[in-house]
């Protein structure tokens, strides 16, 4: 049906653009491959888990960095490490890259740098969240219209 | 006849006598009265007079005498009868008392005399004690002097100071005019004046050592009095007019220093002495006393000890300085070496990449060019280019390989491979060249050779290829035969390799390969040089063959890494040669032949290996990673249990789980520790689940840690589906060979 193919085209294009713009990488594609009849919502589940994790970690880091007396860089570093792990598992390339520079600031105990990175991370994360939510919406529409994403 | 006492006579001239008598009597009486008073007064003053009652008696006697004489005064003139009676009474009493006193004195006087004797005796005793006291004091002073001298002497470790101090202190203590020290010269034949007390710079007087007086002194350990006229004592012009002071000499033993080089004087005793000469001041009439001689002897001994200490210290200081210099030099050399190594490594690292990239470009493009339409001359040119660049590429690889081998950083990539296939491959590669040269190549594999072996396939192939290639290169005509068989222990010991003691065991066997050619051969003196880097034999036949001379060196290194030995036998030039090597390979345990893959390294596509129902355990702290990993595994058909902490993991793991995948790059949680504990929990190796580490770190440390704790595999995150599939299928199929494959580095 026309609508289905249109929606499919839209979905594929959008997916490709995410890759092109560097929001996600191969790992995300892998995750998409894992989605099948046994786990139809695999990607969505992973993504939601990722978003929850992200928010929690970002809040932790913000609180830790706000301390006027003595920032606990170890704690911040631990959170960044977690974030890096999560983002690389899901294939969120940009977030992961920010995490890498974030870690070096943590090691250098540079509060200004850390705050800047935190801002960047938050920014990237919100962008990604938007993009993925759009993607999932498209997917829902496509499935509702009777198409399939494979 | 006495005139009547009533008549008062005139004072005629003969009455002068009477007058004098009168006066004398008066004075006598006075004296007689005062003497007891004095006595009483002084006795009262003194406390020790023992015979008081004698004194009383005596006093009474005197008083009465005095009284008598006093009364006598009245009898010169006319006196009454009363006076006469009193006089008589007094006289009688006096007589009684004096007799009593006389009698008593007989007892008293001997006593008093004996007191006197005792007093004399005590005085003598006192004088004697005084003398002894003097002696003791002198001795004590001597002792103090010795201690002080010793202290002075031993307070420094500098030779010259010691000797100077000795002389100065001795001079002071004993009040010497001159004190001198004669040291033996290097040759030991003479004594040289080294130190004196008064003279500032002793000119080098020498005295031959074998004078009788010197021998006399050296032969005794005591201080010996010598004549002031002997050569050692005649140091200064006689300053006194009459008699030079007494001279004493004592020997000072010297440490046998090792830097005295006296090797041509056989009679020299091992003990060497210096001579110390002490002179009392001339014209002083002083003499050497026993205690002073003792002092001198003691000092001489102390000096000897102090000198030996000083000598030892000098030696050790010198040695220490030498060591420090050497240390500095060694440090410098080490740093230079390190810099050189670093420079070389940097160079290699850069060259590795920089050289290979253009080479590959050249080779790739030339081969592509070959495929296009070319004129014959162009084709020839392109072929030459290709050949040369291949040669160059090989050369680069060889050089880089050798350096890596030298570093020790090369490690074998162990794996199961098909042994026969390796030989067949070599044969295929060599056949074209051999047929061009019209050489006949034959391959002979022993029937008991295992089909599969565990070892480094690539390097084994490289070695065989190199050896066979050399055989082909140096053979102009004839044949090449390659034989391979399992070496038995008798044939393993080769007289040419006596230090090689191979010990075959159940898990390993020794592969022996012999490549015999009928080529130009090698002269016996060149054989040892064959395996040295860059050394080539100079014969003209080889000059045209090119090659870097590294091939055999590299082969030798590889063979050594595989715990084997390689050598070449040749009967001489023109008689061909045989290259033989043995390497140690592992034997794969074969529990289930059907599970053996034919070409395990060629492709990772086993098709859909069935994982269904296999239980695995995933441990990861990060929720997202965990979910992703689970998704992967579920997709592959595994039954997945997830845990998020090490305690949970250990609690849950059981022999039903085939694989445990754990994230090890989480700080704070020690994945390695869990691996160790899993090893401990499952002692039987077939019950233990396989342990695979998931990590984002690719560095050597992580891999080493994984190997150390006994992990079966490492996967680099992020994991793709194919990677996960291939790793797990490899691991599960090769589960039986776990003893031989220590670690599969997958996902590099």
Short mmCIF file of N, CA and C in Angstrom, two decimals, chain B residues 160 164 167 178-183 192-206 235-236:
data_model
loop_
_atom_site.label_atom_id
_atom_site.label_comp_id
_atom_site.label_asym_id
_atom_site.label_seq_id
_atom_site.Cartn_x
_atom_site.Cartn_y
_atom_site.Cartn_z
N UNK B 160 98.47 10.23 58.72
CA UNK B 160 99.46 11.22 59.13
C UNK B 160 99.12 11.83 60.46
N UNK B 164 101.52 11.77 63.71
CA UNK B 164 101.93 13.05 64.30
C UNK B 164 101.42 13.17 65.72
N UNK B 167 103.44 11.12 68.18
CA UNK B 167 104.72 11.70 68.55
C UNK B 167 104.55 12.89 69.47
N UNK B 178 113.31 14.36 71.76
CA UNK B 178 113.07 14.10 70.34
C UNK B 178 112.39 12.75 70.24
N UNK B 179 111.52 12.67 69.25
CA UNK B 179 110.78 11.43 69.03
C UNK B 179 110.69 11.23 67.53
N UNK B 180 111.01 10.06 67.05
CA UNK B 180 111.06 9.88 65.60
C UNK B 180 110.47 8.55 65.19
N UNK B 181 109.96 8.53 63.97
CA UNK B 181 109.39 7.29 63.45
C UNK B 181 110.06 6.98 62.14
N UNK B 182 110.61 5.76 62.06
CA UNK B 182 111.24 5.32 60.84
C UNK B 182 110.35 4.28 60.19
N UNK B 183 110.00 4.53 58.91
CA UNK B 183 109.12 3.59 58.21
C UNK B 183 109.93 2.81 57.19
N UNK B 192 113.25 4.55 56.47
CA UNK B 192 113.33 5.96 56.13
C UNK B 192 112.71 6.77 57.24
N UNK B 193 113.38 7.90 57.55
CA UNK B 193 112.85 8.76 58.61
C UNK B 193 111.60 9.45 58.07
N UNK B 194 110.47 9.14 58.66
CA UNK B 194 109.23 9.68 58.12
C UNK B 194 108.66 10.81 58.96
N UNK B 195 108.71 10.66 60.27
CA UNK B 195 108.08 11.68 61.10
C UNK B 195 108.99 11.98 62.28
N UNK B 196 109.12 13.25 62.60
CA UNK B 196 109.84 13.59 63.83
C UNK B 196 109.02 14.61 64.59
N UNK B 197 109.40 14.77 65.83
CA UNK B 197 108.64 15.66 66.68
C UNK B 197 109.08 17.10 66.48
N UNK B 198 110.37 17.32 66.59
CA UNK B 198 110.84 18.70 66.59
C UNK B 198 111.15 19.20 65.20
N UNK B 199 111.77 18.38 64.42
CA UNK B 199 112.12 18.86 63.08
C UNK B 199 110.88 18.88 62.23
N UNK B 200 110.70 19.95 61.50
CA UNK B 200 109.47 20.09 60.72
C UNK B 200 109.46 19.18 59.51
N UNK B 201 110.44 19.28 58.70
CA UNK B 201 110.46 18.44 57.49
C UNK B 201 111.68 17.57 57.50
N UNK B 202 111.50 16.35 57.94
CA UNK B 202 112.68 15.50 58.01
C UNK B 202 113.18 15.19 56.61
N UNK B 203 114.42 15.47 56.42
CA UNK B 203 115.02 15.10 55.13
C UNK B 203 115.11 13.58 55.11
N UNK B 204 115.06 13.04 53.93
CA UNK B 204 114.94 11.58 53.85
C UNK B 204 116.17 10.82 54.27
N UNK B 205 116.46 10.82 55.54
CA UNK B 205 117.53 9.94 55.99
C UNK B 205 117.08 8.53 55.82
N UNK B 206 117.97 7.70 55.37
CA UNK B 206 117.62 6.28 55.37
C UNK B 206 118.71 5.51 56.06
N UNK B 235 119.92 11.97 65.43
CA UNK B 235 119.08 12.77 64.55
C UNK B 235 119.46 14.24 64.55
N UNK B 236 119.93 14.70 65.66
CA UNK B 236 120.22 16.13 65.74
C UNK B 236 121.63 16.31 66.23
#
